[in-house]
Short mmCIF file of C-alpha atoms in Angstrom, two decimals:
data_model
loop_
_atom_site.label_atom_id
_atom_site.label_comp_id
_atom_site.label_asym_id
_atom_site.label_seq_id
_atom_site.Cartn_x
_atom_site.Cartn_y
_atom_site.Cartn_z
CA MET A 1 115.08 86.95 108.54
CA THR A 2 112.56 85.63 106.07
CA ARG A 3 109.21 84.54 107.46
CA THR A 4 107.07 81.49 106.15
CA ALA A 5 103.39 81.02 105.67
CA ALA A 6 101.66 77.87 104.51
CA ILE A 7 98.70 77.69 102.22
CA VAL A 8 96.33 74.76 102.48
CA GLY A 9 93.99 74.86 99.66
CA GLY A 10 95.41 76.55 96.55
CA GLY A 11 92.09 77.53 94.71
CA VAL A 12 91.19 81.13 93.69
CA ILE A 13 91.33 82.41 97.28
CA GLY A 14 94.28 80.29 98.40
CA GLY A 15 96.36 81.23 95.26
CA GLY A 16 95.55 84.89 95.96
CA TRP A 17 96.86 84.53 99.50
CA ALA A 18 99.97 82.83 98.23
CA ALA A 19 100.74 85.64 95.75
CA ARG A 20 100.21 88.39 98.51
CA PHE A 21 102.64 86.57 100.89
CA LEU A 22 105.08 85.98 98.26
CA LEU A 23 105.38 89.51 96.86
CA MET A 24 105.59 90.86 100.19
CA GLY A 25 108.70 88.89 100.89
CA TRP A 26 107.41 85.85 102.62
CA ASP A 27 108.37 82.23 101.74
CA VAL A 28 105.26 80.14 100.89
CA ARG A 29 104.69 76.50 101.24
CA VAL A 30 101.49 75.23 99.48
CA PHE A 31 99.59 71.96 99.92
CA ASP A 32 96.71 71.12 97.69
CA PRO A 33 95.96 67.66 96.24
CA ASP A 34 94.72 69.03 92.96
CA PRO A 35 97.16 67.94 90.22
CA GLU A 36 96.52 71.24 88.56
CA ALA A 37 97.23 73.52 91.78
CA GLU A 38 100.77 74.54 90.76
CA ARG A 39 99.57 75.59 87.36
CA LYS A 40 96.55 77.57 88.74
CA ILE A 41 98.58 79.30 91.41
CA GLY A 42 101.15 80.05 88.73
CA GLU A 43 98.62 81.91 86.52
CA VAL A 44 97.20 83.85 89.72
CA LEU A 45 100.83 84.75 90.64
CA ALA A 46 101.65 86.02 87.08
CA ASN A 47 98.52 88.40 87.53
CA ALA A 48 99.67 89.49 90.78
CA ARG A 49 103.18 90.19 89.67
CA ARG A 50 101.65 92.20 86.78
CA SER A 51 99.50 94.34 89.11
CA LEU A 52 100.36 94.42 92.87
CA PRO A 53 103.79 96.06 92.64
CA GLY A 54 102.49 98.99 90.63
CA LEU A 55 100.14 99.98 93.50
CA HIS A 56 103.09 101.15 95.49
CA GLU A 57 105.54 104.12 95.21
CA VAL A 58 108.25 102.08 96.44
CA VAL A 59 109.83 98.83 95.49
CA LEU A 60 108.51 95.65 97.14
CA PRO A 61 110.69 93.26 99.20
CA SER A 62 112.52 90.51 97.25
CA GLU A 63 109.94 87.96 96.42
CA GLY A 64 109.84 84.98 98.68
CA LYS A 65 110.29 81.29 97.85
CA LEU A 66 107.37 79.27 96.69
CA SER A 67 107.28 75.63 97.05
CA PHE A 68 104.57 72.80 96.59
CA HIS A 69 104.24 69.98 98.99
CA SER A 70 102.78 66.51 98.57
CA SER A 71 101.86 66.23 102.35
CA LEU A 72 99.96 68.74 104.43
CA ALA A 73 102.45 67.94 107.36
CA ASP A 74 105.43 68.76 105.15
CA ALA A 75 103.92 71.95 103.86
CA VAL A 76 102.88 73.54 107.48
CA SER A 77 106.19 72.34 109.10
CA GLY A 78 108.11 75.42 110.25
CA ALA A 79 105.41 77.88 109.30
CA GLU A 80 104.46 80.54 111.62
CA TRP A 81 101.25 81.34 109.71
CA VAL A 82 98.82 78.98 108.08
CA THR A 83 96.02 79.97 105.70
CA GLU A 84 93.06 77.49 105.28
CA SER A 85 91.08 77.92 102.18
CA VAL A 86 89.67 74.48 101.79
CA PRO A 87 85.96 73.71 100.79
CA GLU A 88 83.10 75.04 103.02
CA ARG A 89 82.52 71.89 104.84
CA LEU A 90 83.02 71.70 108.57
CA ASP A 91 84.01 68.16 108.59
CA ILE A 92 86.85 68.88 106.29
CA LYS A 93 87.91 71.91 107.98
CA HIS A 94 87.92 70.05 111.36
CA ARG A 95 90.11 67.15 109.86
CA VAL A 96 92.54 69.79 108.20
CA TYR A 97 93.07 71.53 111.65
CA ARG A 98 93.80 68.54 113.36
CA ASP A 99 96.57 67.62 111.03
CA ILE A 100 97.92 71.19 110.79
CA GLN A 101 98.03 71.36 114.68
CA ALA A 102 99.75 68.00 114.96
CA ALA A 103 102.59 69.21 112.44
CA ALA A 104 102.74 72.89 113.59
CA PRO A 105 101.32 73.46 117.02
CA GLY A 106 102.70 77.10 117.33
CA ALA A 107 101.20 78.30 114.01
CA VAL A 108 98.35 80.71 113.92
CA ILE A 109 95.67 79.23 111.45
CA GLY A 110 93.69 81.70 109.61
CA SER A 111 90.51 80.46 108.01
CA SER A 112 89.26 82.11 104.70
CA THR A 113 85.67 80.90 105.48
CA SER A 114 82.94 83.24 104.19
CA GLY A 115 80.18 81.88 106.52
CA PHE A 116 81.36 79.87 109.49
CA LYS A 117 81.89 81.28 112.90
CA PRO A 118 85.38 80.76 114.62
CA SER A 119 83.81 78.87 117.47
CA GLU A 120 82.43 76.59 114.92
CA LEU A 121 85.90 76.09 113.37
CA GLN A 122 87.57 75.50 116.74
CA GLU A 123 85.26 72.56 118.09
CA GLY A 124 87.30 69.64 118.89
CA ALA A 125 90.60 71.44 117.90
CA ALA A 126 93.71 70.56 120.03
CA ALA A 127 94.45 74.42 120.41
CA PRO A 128 91.25 76.22 119.58
CA GLY A 129 92.77 79.54 120.56
CA MET A 130 95.20 79.46 117.59
CA ILE A 131 92.28 79.44 114.89
CA VAL A 132 90.76 82.55 113.78
CA VAL A 133 88.81 83.71 110.91
CA THR A 134 90.51 85.81 108.31
CA HIS A 135 88.11 86.20 105.42
CA PRO A 136 89.55 88.00 102.54
CA PHE A 137 87.99 89.29 99.19
CA ASN A 138 89.00 88.24 95.56
CA PRO A 139 91.60 89.11 94.22
CA VAL A 140 93.24 88.77 97.66
CA TYR A 141 96.61 90.08 96.31
CA LEU A 142 94.99 93.69 95.56
CA LEU A 143 91.97 94.00 97.77
CA PRO A 144 93.16 94.89 101.37
CA LEU A 145 90.21 93.79 103.47
CA ALA A 146 90.44 90.73 105.73
CA GLU A 147 87.63 90.20 108.18
CA LEU A 148 89.40 89.11 111.33
CA VAL A 149 86.94 87.32 113.57
CA PRO A 150 88.07 85.74 116.91
CA SER A 151 86.14 83.92 119.53
CA PRO A 152 86.24 84.09 123.33
CA ALA A 153 88.69 80.95 123.06
CA ASN A 154 91.32 83.35 121.20
CA PRO A 155 93.92 84.93 123.70
CA ALA A 156 94.35 88.61 122.98
CA GLU A 157 98.13 87.94 121.91
CA VAL A 158 96.93 85.74 119.09
CA VAL A 159 94.61 88.24 117.84
CA GLU A 160 97.40 90.86 117.96
CA ARG A 161 99.70 88.40 116.11
CA ALA A 162 97.10 88.02 113.41
CA LYS A 163 96.77 91.79 113.05
CA GLU A 164 100.53 92.21 112.85
CA VAL A 165 100.82 89.58 110.04
CA LEU A 166 98.00 90.88 108.15
CA THR A 167 99.01 94.59 108.21
CA GLY A 168 102.54 93.52 107.46
CA ILE A 169 101.44 92.31 104.07
CA GLY A 170 99.49 95.35 103.42
CA MET A 171 96.02 94.15 104.26
CA TYR A 172 93.40 95.96 106.63
CA PRO A 173 92.39 93.50 109.41
CA LEU A 174 88.80 94.44 110.32
CA HIS A 175 88.43 93.04 113.69
CA ILE A 176 85.03 91.87 114.26
CA LYS A 177 84.23 91.59 118.06
CA ALA A 178 81.17 89.48 117.90
CA GLU A 179 80.66 86.26 116.09
CA ILE A 180 77.82 86.16 113.44
CA ASP A 181 77.20 84.05 110.44
CA ALA A 182 78.89 85.29 107.19
CA HIS A 183 80.62 88.06 109.31
CA ILE A 184 79.81 91.59 107.96
CA ALA A 185 80.66 92.23 104.30
CA ASP A 186 79.16 88.87 102.88
CA ARG A 187 75.80 89.76 104.63
CA PHE A 188 75.60 92.84 102.45
CA LEU A 189 76.59 90.90 99.41
CA GLU A 190 73.81 88.36 100.19
CA ALA A 191 71.24 91.02 100.41
CA VAL A 192 72.30 92.47 97.14
CA TRP A 193 72.41 89.13 95.47
CA ARG A 194 69.02 88.13 96.62
CA GLU A 195 67.39 91.04 95.34
CA ALA A 196 69.24 90.86 92.02
CA LEU A 197 68.07 87.35 91.55
CA TRP A 198 64.49 88.56 92.19
CA LEU A 199 64.93 91.40 89.53
CA ILE A 200 65.95 88.72 86.94
CA ASN A 201 63.27 86.15 88.15
CA ASP A 202 60.59 88.84 87.71
CA GLY A 203 61.73 89.92 84.39
CA ILE A 204 62.59 93.46 85.58
CA ALA A 205 66.29 93.43 84.79
CA THR A 206 69.08 91.45 83.06
CA THR A 207 72.63 90.75 84.60
CA GLU A 208 74.14 93.51 82.59
CA GLU A 209 71.48 96.09 83.66
CA ILE A 210 72.07 95.22 87.28
CA ASP A 211 75.83 95.50 87.06
CA ASN A 212 75.42 98.78 85.20
CA ALA A 213 73.34 100.22 87.92
CA ILE A 214 76.11 99.38 90.28
CA ARG A 215 79.34 100.26 88.47
CA TYR A 216 78.03 103.56 87.04
CA GLY A 217 76.32 104.64 90.16
CA PHE A 218 76.56 103.72 93.80
CA GLY A 219 79.57 101.40 93.36
CA LEU A 220 81.82 104.24 92.57
CA ARG A 221 80.71 105.96 95.72
CA TRP A 222 81.07 102.96 97.87
CA ALA A 223 84.72 102.38 96.73
CA GLN A 224 85.91 105.50 98.45
CA MET A 225 83.32 106.36 101.31
CA GLY A 226 81.40 103.05 101.98
CA LEU A 227 77.56 103.17 102.93
CA PHE A 228 77.08 105.49 105.77
CA GLU A 229 79.53 108.16 104.98
CA THR A 230 78.04 108.16 101.32
CA TYR A 231 74.43 108.78 102.85
CA ARG A 232 75.84 111.39 105.21
CA ILE A 233 76.57 113.64 102.25
CA ALA A 234 73.26 112.64 100.72
CA GLY A 235 71.73 114.32 103.62
CA GLY A 236 73.12 117.62 102.84
CA GLU A 237 74.26 120.20 105.30
CA ALA A 238 71.94 118.65 108.02
CA GLY A 239 73.83 115.41 107.67
CA MET A 240 72.81 111.83 108.61
CA ARG A 241 69.79 112.87 110.64
CA HIS A 242 68.29 114.60 107.79
CA PHE A 243 68.86 111.81 105.50
CA ILE A 244 67.14 109.22 107.87
CA ALA A 245 64.22 111.66 108.22
CA GLN A 246 63.92 111.92 104.43
CA PHE A 247 64.41 108.47 103.33
CA GLY A 248 63.54 106.42 106.52
CA PRO A 249 59.95 106.17 105.55
CA CYS A 250 60.75 104.18 102.56
CA LEU A 251 61.84 101.30 104.69
CA GLU A 252 58.25 100.57 105.46
CA TRP A 253 57.45 100.52 101.72
CA PRO A 254 57.71 96.86 99.94
CA TRP A 255 60.59 97.90 97.58
CA THR A 256 62.66 94.69 98.16
CA LYS A 257 62.21 91.18 98.89
CA LEU A 258 65.26 90.67 101.13
CA MET A 259 63.41 88.24 103.47
CA ASP A 260 62.65 85.70 100.81
CA VAL A 261 64.73 83.86 98.12
CA PRO A 262 63.59 83.07 94.59
CA GLU A 263 63.72 79.21 93.82
CA LEU A 264 66.72 78.43 91.88
CA THR A 265 64.75 76.81 89.17
CA ASP A 266 66.36 75.36 86.01
CA GLU A 267 64.74 78.36 84.36
CA LEU A 268 66.19 81.01 86.51
CA ILE A 269 69.63 79.50 86.44
CA ASP A 270 69.58 79.33 82.64
CA ALA A 271 68.43 83.01 82.52
CA VAL A 272 71.14 84.01 84.63
CA ALA A 273 73.89 81.98 83.07
CA ASP A 274 72.80 82.88 79.60
CA GLN A 275 72.50 86.60 80.34
CA SER A 276 76.05 86.50 81.93
CA ASP A 277 77.46 84.74 78.93
CA ALA A 278 75.91 87.39 76.54
CA GLN A 279 77.18 90.24 78.70
CA SER A 280 80.92 89.07 78.92
CA GLY A 281 81.43 85.68 77.30
CA ARG A 282 83.61 87.27 74.77
CA PHE A 283 86.35 87.32 77.36
CA SER A 284 88.13 84.34 78.87
CA ILE A 285 88.24 84.23 82.69
CA ARG A 286 91.82 85.16 82.69
CA GLU A 287 91.20 88.15 80.47
CA LEU A 288 88.58 89.29 82.80
CA GLU A 289 90.82 88.86 85.66
CA ARG A 290 93.43 91.01 84.00
CA ILE A 291 90.85 93.72 83.09
CA ARG A 292 89.51 93.59 86.68
CA ASP A 293 93.03 93.91 88.19
CA ALA A 294 93.90 96.86 85.76
CA ASN A 295 90.76 98.74 86.67
CA LEU A 296 91.31 98.04 90.57
CA VAL A 297 94.86 99.37 90.29
CA GLY A 298 93.81 102.52 88.64
CA ILE A 299 90.95 103.10 91.20
CA MET A 300 93.05 102.26 94.17
CA ARG A 301 96.03 104.47 93.01
CA SER A 302 93.56 107.35 92.43
CA LEU A 303 92.38 106.95 95.98
CA LYS A 304 95.78 107.54 97.16
CA GLY A 305 94.98 111.14 96.52
CA ASN A 306 96.13 113.79 94.17
CA GLY A 307 98.20 115.84 96.64
CA GLY A 308 101.59 114.27 96.23
CA ALA A 309 103.61 113.04 99.18
CA GLN A 310 101.54 115.51 101.57
CA SER A 311 98.14 113.68 100.86
CA ALA A 312 96.98 111.21 103.33
CA GLY A 313 94.83 109.33 100.71
CA TRP A 314 91.34 108.06 101.07
CA GLY A 315 89.71 104.51 101.77
CA ALA A 316 92.09 102.01 100.27
CA GLY A 317 94.50 104.60 99.21
CA ALA A 318 95.22 105.66 102.65
CA LEU A 319 96.06 101.90 103.37
CA LEU A 320 98.51 101.95 100.42
CA ARG A 321 100.30 105.01 101.69
CA GLU A 322 100.70 103.39 104.96
CA GLN A 323 102.10 100.33 103.43
CA ASP A 324 104.54 102.47 101.28
CA GLN A 325 105.97 104.00 104.47
CA ARG A 326 106.35 100.53 105.98
CA LEU A 327 108.17 99.29 102.85
CA ARG A 328 110.31 102.34 102.67
CA GLY A 329 111.40 102.51 106.17
CA GLU A 330 113.54 105.19 107.74
CA GLU A 331 117.06 104.41 106.52
CA ARG A 332 119.31 107.35 106.38
CA PRO A 333 120.45 107.41 102.48
CA ASP A 334 124.18 107.11 101.37
CA ILE A 335 125.16 110.52 100.04
CA SER A 336 128.61 109.38 98.91
CA GLY A 337 127.30 108.86 95.41
CA PRO A 338 124.12 109.70 93.51
CA ILE A 339 121.17 108.94 95.89
CA LEU A 340 118.64 106.42 95.25
CA THR A 341 115.29 108.49 95.36
CA VAL A 342 112.88 106.19 93.53
CA ALA A 343 112.77 102.34 93.52
CA ARG A 344 109.39 101.12 92.24
CA ALA A 345 107.53 98.89 89.73
CA VAL A 346 105.91 100.75 86.76
CA PRO A 347 101.97 100.68 87.30
CA LEU A 348 99.63 99.34 84.81
CA ASP A 349 97.93 102.84 84.27
CA TRP A 350 101.37 104.40 83.29
CA THR A 351 101.43 102.97 79.84
CA ASP A 352 100.17 104.17 76.70
CA TYR A 353 98.85 103.06 73.21
CA ASN A 354 102.32 102.03 72.21
CA GLY A 355 102.71 99.74 75.18
CA HIS A 356 105.26 101.44 77.06
CA MET A 357 105.45 104.19 79.70
CA ASN A 358 103.81 107.32 78.65
CA GLU A 359 106.21 110.29 78.50
CA ALA A 360 104.16 112.30 81.07
CA ARG A 361 104.97 109.51 83.41
CA TYR A 362 108.83 109.96 82.96
CA LEU A 363 108.15 113.41 84.17
CA GLN A 364 106.16 112.10 87.15
CA ALA A 365 108.86 109.61 88.08
CA PHE A 366 111.43 112.39 88.03
CA CYS A 367 109.00 114.64 89.99
CA ASP A 368 108.80 111.77 92.59
CA ALA A 369 112.66 111.68 92.79
CA SER A 370 112.75 115.46 93.23
CA ASP A 371 110.19 115.30 96.12
CA ARG A 372 112.03 112.66 97.73
CA PHE A 373 115.44 114.50 97.38
CA MET A 374 113.73 117.45 99.06
CA GLU A 375 112.59 115.25 102.16
CA ILE A 376 116.25 114.03 102.35
CA VAL A 377 117.45 117.69 102.76
CA GLY A 378 114.79 118.57 105.36
CA CYS A 379 112.20 120.27 103.01
CA ASP A 380 109.47 117.83 104.20
CA ALA A 381 105.90 118.13 105.06
CA ASP A 382 106.35 119.98 108.20
CA TYR A 383 108.81 122.41 106.47
CA ILE A 384 106.33 123.19 103.65
CA ALA A 385 103.59 123.55 106.16
CA ALA A 386 105.75 126.20 107.88
CA GLY A 387 106.02 128.20 104.43
CA GLY A 388 109.08 127.18 102.51
CA SER A 389 109.44 124.87 99.47
CA TYR A 390 110.98 124.50 96.12
CA PHE A 391 109.50 125.32 92.66
CA THR A 392 110.61 123.91 89.50
CA ALA A 393 112.08 126.49 87.02
CA GLU A 394 113.34 124.36 84.17
CA THR A 395 113.38 120.74 83.08
CA HIS A 396 114.98 118.78 80.29
CA ILE A 397 114.29 115.09 79.88
CA ARG A 398 116.16 112.52 77.51
CA HIS A 399 114.24 109.35 76.58
CA LEU A 400 116.83 106.84 75.90
CA GLY A 401 114.86 103.56 76.04
CA GLU A 402 111.43 102.14 76.68
CA VAL A 403 110.00 101.09 80.01
CA HIS A 404 107.15 98.72 80.38
CA ALA A 405 104.60 98.04 82.88
CA GLY A 406 105.61 95.92 85.82
CA GLU A 407 109.39 96.59 85.25
CA ARG A 408 111.34 97.64 88.38
CA LEU A 409 112.90 101.15 87.83
CA GLU A 410 115.30 103.04 90.04
CA ILE A 411 116.33 106.68 89.93
CA ARG A 412 119.45 107.86 91.38
CA THR A 413 119.85 111.70 91.97
CA GLN A 414 123.21 113.85 91.91
CA LEU A 415 123.10 117.22 93.30
CA LEU A 416 125.06 119.39 90.56
CA SER A 417 124.62 122.67 92.58
CA GLY A 418 122.77 123.53 95.83
CA GLU A 419 124.12 126.89 96.87
CA GLY A 420 121.76 129.85 97.73
CA LYS A 421 118.14 129.75 96.44
CA LYS A 422 118.92 127.20 93.67
CA MET A 423 118.91 123.62 93.64
CA HIS A 424 120.21 121.88 90.50
CA LEU A 425 119.49 118.18 90.21
CA PHE A 426 120.40 115.32 87.53
CA HIS A 427 118.31 112.22 87.71
CA GLU A 428 119.20 108.95 86.10
CA MET A 429 116.38 106.28 85.49
CA ARG A 430 117.71 102.54 85.04
CA VAL A 431 115.86 99.44 84.72
CA GLY A 432 118.52 96.85 85.78
CA ASP A 433 121.91 98.26 84.39
CA ASP A 434 120.20 99.83 81.36
CA LEU A 435 119.86 103.64 81.35
CA LYS A 436 116.48 104.46 80.14
CA ALA A 437 116.24 108.29 80.73
CA THR A 438 117.71 111.22 82.49
CA GLY A 439 116.24 114.16 83.84
CA GLU A 440 117.88 117.68 84.69
CA HIS A 441 115.89 120.12 86.89
CA ILE A 442 116.68 123.47 88.16
CA MET A 443 114.39 124.36 91.35
CA ILE A 444 114.23 127.65 93.34
CA HIS A 445 113.46 127.97 96.87
CA VAL A 446 110.29 130.14 97.66
CA SER A 447 108.42 131.61 100.30
CA LEU A 448 104.90 130.07 100.20
CA GLU A 449 103.60 133.31 101.68
CA THR A 450 105.15 135.64 99.18
CA ARG A 451 105.38 133.22 96.22
CA ARG A 452 108.86 134.81 95.45
CA ALA A 453 112.37 133.25 95.69
CA SER A 454 113.71 133.10 99.34
CA ALA A 455 116.84 131.64 101.13
CA PRO A 456 116.00 128.25 102.51
CA GLY A 457 116.07 127.61 106.20
CA PRO A 458 119.35 127.06 108.04
CA GLU A 459 118.69 123.24 108.41
CA VAL A 460 117.86 122.77 104.77
CA ALA A 461 120.87 124.91 103.62
CA ARG A 462 123.17 122.99 106.06
CA ARG A 463 122.01 119.49 104.58
CA MET A 464 122.35 120.85 101.19
CA ALA A 465 125.86 121.91 101.60
CA GLU A 466 126.74 118.42 103.14
CA ILE A 467 125.31 116.67 99.99
CA GLY A 468 126.90 119.26 97.68
CA ALA A 469 130.31 118.79 99.12
CA ALA A 470 129.96 114.97 98.83
CA HIS A 471 128.58 115.13 95.14
CA ALA A 472 131.28 117.75 94.12
CA LYS A 473 133.65 114.80 94.12
CA LEU A 474 131.76 112.88 91.54
CA ALA A 475 132.22 113.28 87.55
CA LEU A 476 129.55 115.37 85.82
CA PRO A 477 127.13 112.93 84.59
CA GLU A 478 126.96 112.31 80.76
CA GLY A 479 124.07 114.38 79.30
CA ALA A 480 124.33 117.03 82.02
CA GLY A 481 123.75 120.58 80.45
CA ARG A 482 122.61 119.19 77.12
CA SER A 483 120.15 121.28 74.97
CA VAL A 484 117.24 119.87 73.19
CA GLY A 485 118.31 118.30 69.83
CA GLN A 486 121.99 118.59 70.50
CA ARG A 487 123.82 115.83 68.88
CA ARG A 488 125.54 113.20 71.10
#
């Protein structure tokens, strides 16, 4: 059954929420009086369609239905979840909550507010317990963090319901158990922003130099380990205690001006704006968004880890792996025909200078298909940990058509032979009905202790024989057994 979310306020953040819900299979109903809202959300959604599916190793659910509504009551009617992303004014938010709860009394309302506490949002509400803070980060369709802040007025079941919704769309609900202005993350950002403004105001650094200090240095560490885990390593073998002992005294030195704010004079505003224009004004905002998204996809996919299916990932990469598993499910595959082993979108970082999928990625996609087939026959993480696996002995790939970023590809795998130590697979890669490539692979079962060929375990052998018997009834696929350069 399709679930429905309503988005009240369709700006940058509201549009990002709409894109994430839609691409995770929810129907989305939008209310925003801005006559440009539909165009703006359409542009955000286009960026999301280009980037989000490529984060995952599995295909996303079928996209939900997007609709725009001229009245708030019509938009929220029938929605189980309402995201509020209106301007940061309490009087506006209170009026919006009154109207939402009159039309959708059973909906959980998640506010995108970056500063207000939930108790402030709940003042005067008909059902204060249904309103929580769910503060995201831009772009919402890629960055998984949502600061989930309830108040004592929120029943535990509402908090758990919010966690379930956010987790289900691939986000990480950081449950903040005590109310505080600006929650957690924005308090750090404000501290960095204040000091950055002082550095510009005092003529110490430009906007570009400050950005370079972050993106070439500690920003790369923070992306995977945050603050404290990074500093734990900085303390060496003695860990955090040594780090504090070594660097703690500097807290008493007047390095920063975090307790004061430079006056935002016209001169300071002009300096910041002019330096920012000089730094990146050659790009439009939409171009910068696409550059940002491509970089985030590459970083987050890297954080999934380089250990293949056996790696748990790190930071945001671990969350992506968990979402992949939720999306994949545990359905037993149909073995009566070639088995669906890969269904995914082509990531942005899989393309090359020719604008299509790099040849090495064809091999990776077929390797992923082989790994999935191994799991299906029982050669999974536990089996490999016990000392058995398959090694590839020979591979032949035919490139029959171009594949581009964002396209949904499927690979189906036929077992040509699975007797004894050998496993002979034939993969077909398609985009829609178009055959784009084939991969033929011979793999040998080995003992990871001796690194030599060995007979597979009895359960793997049984499952291989079951699939082999089913696939023996199939026709030999076109291209099987071809040699390199052989004429068609």
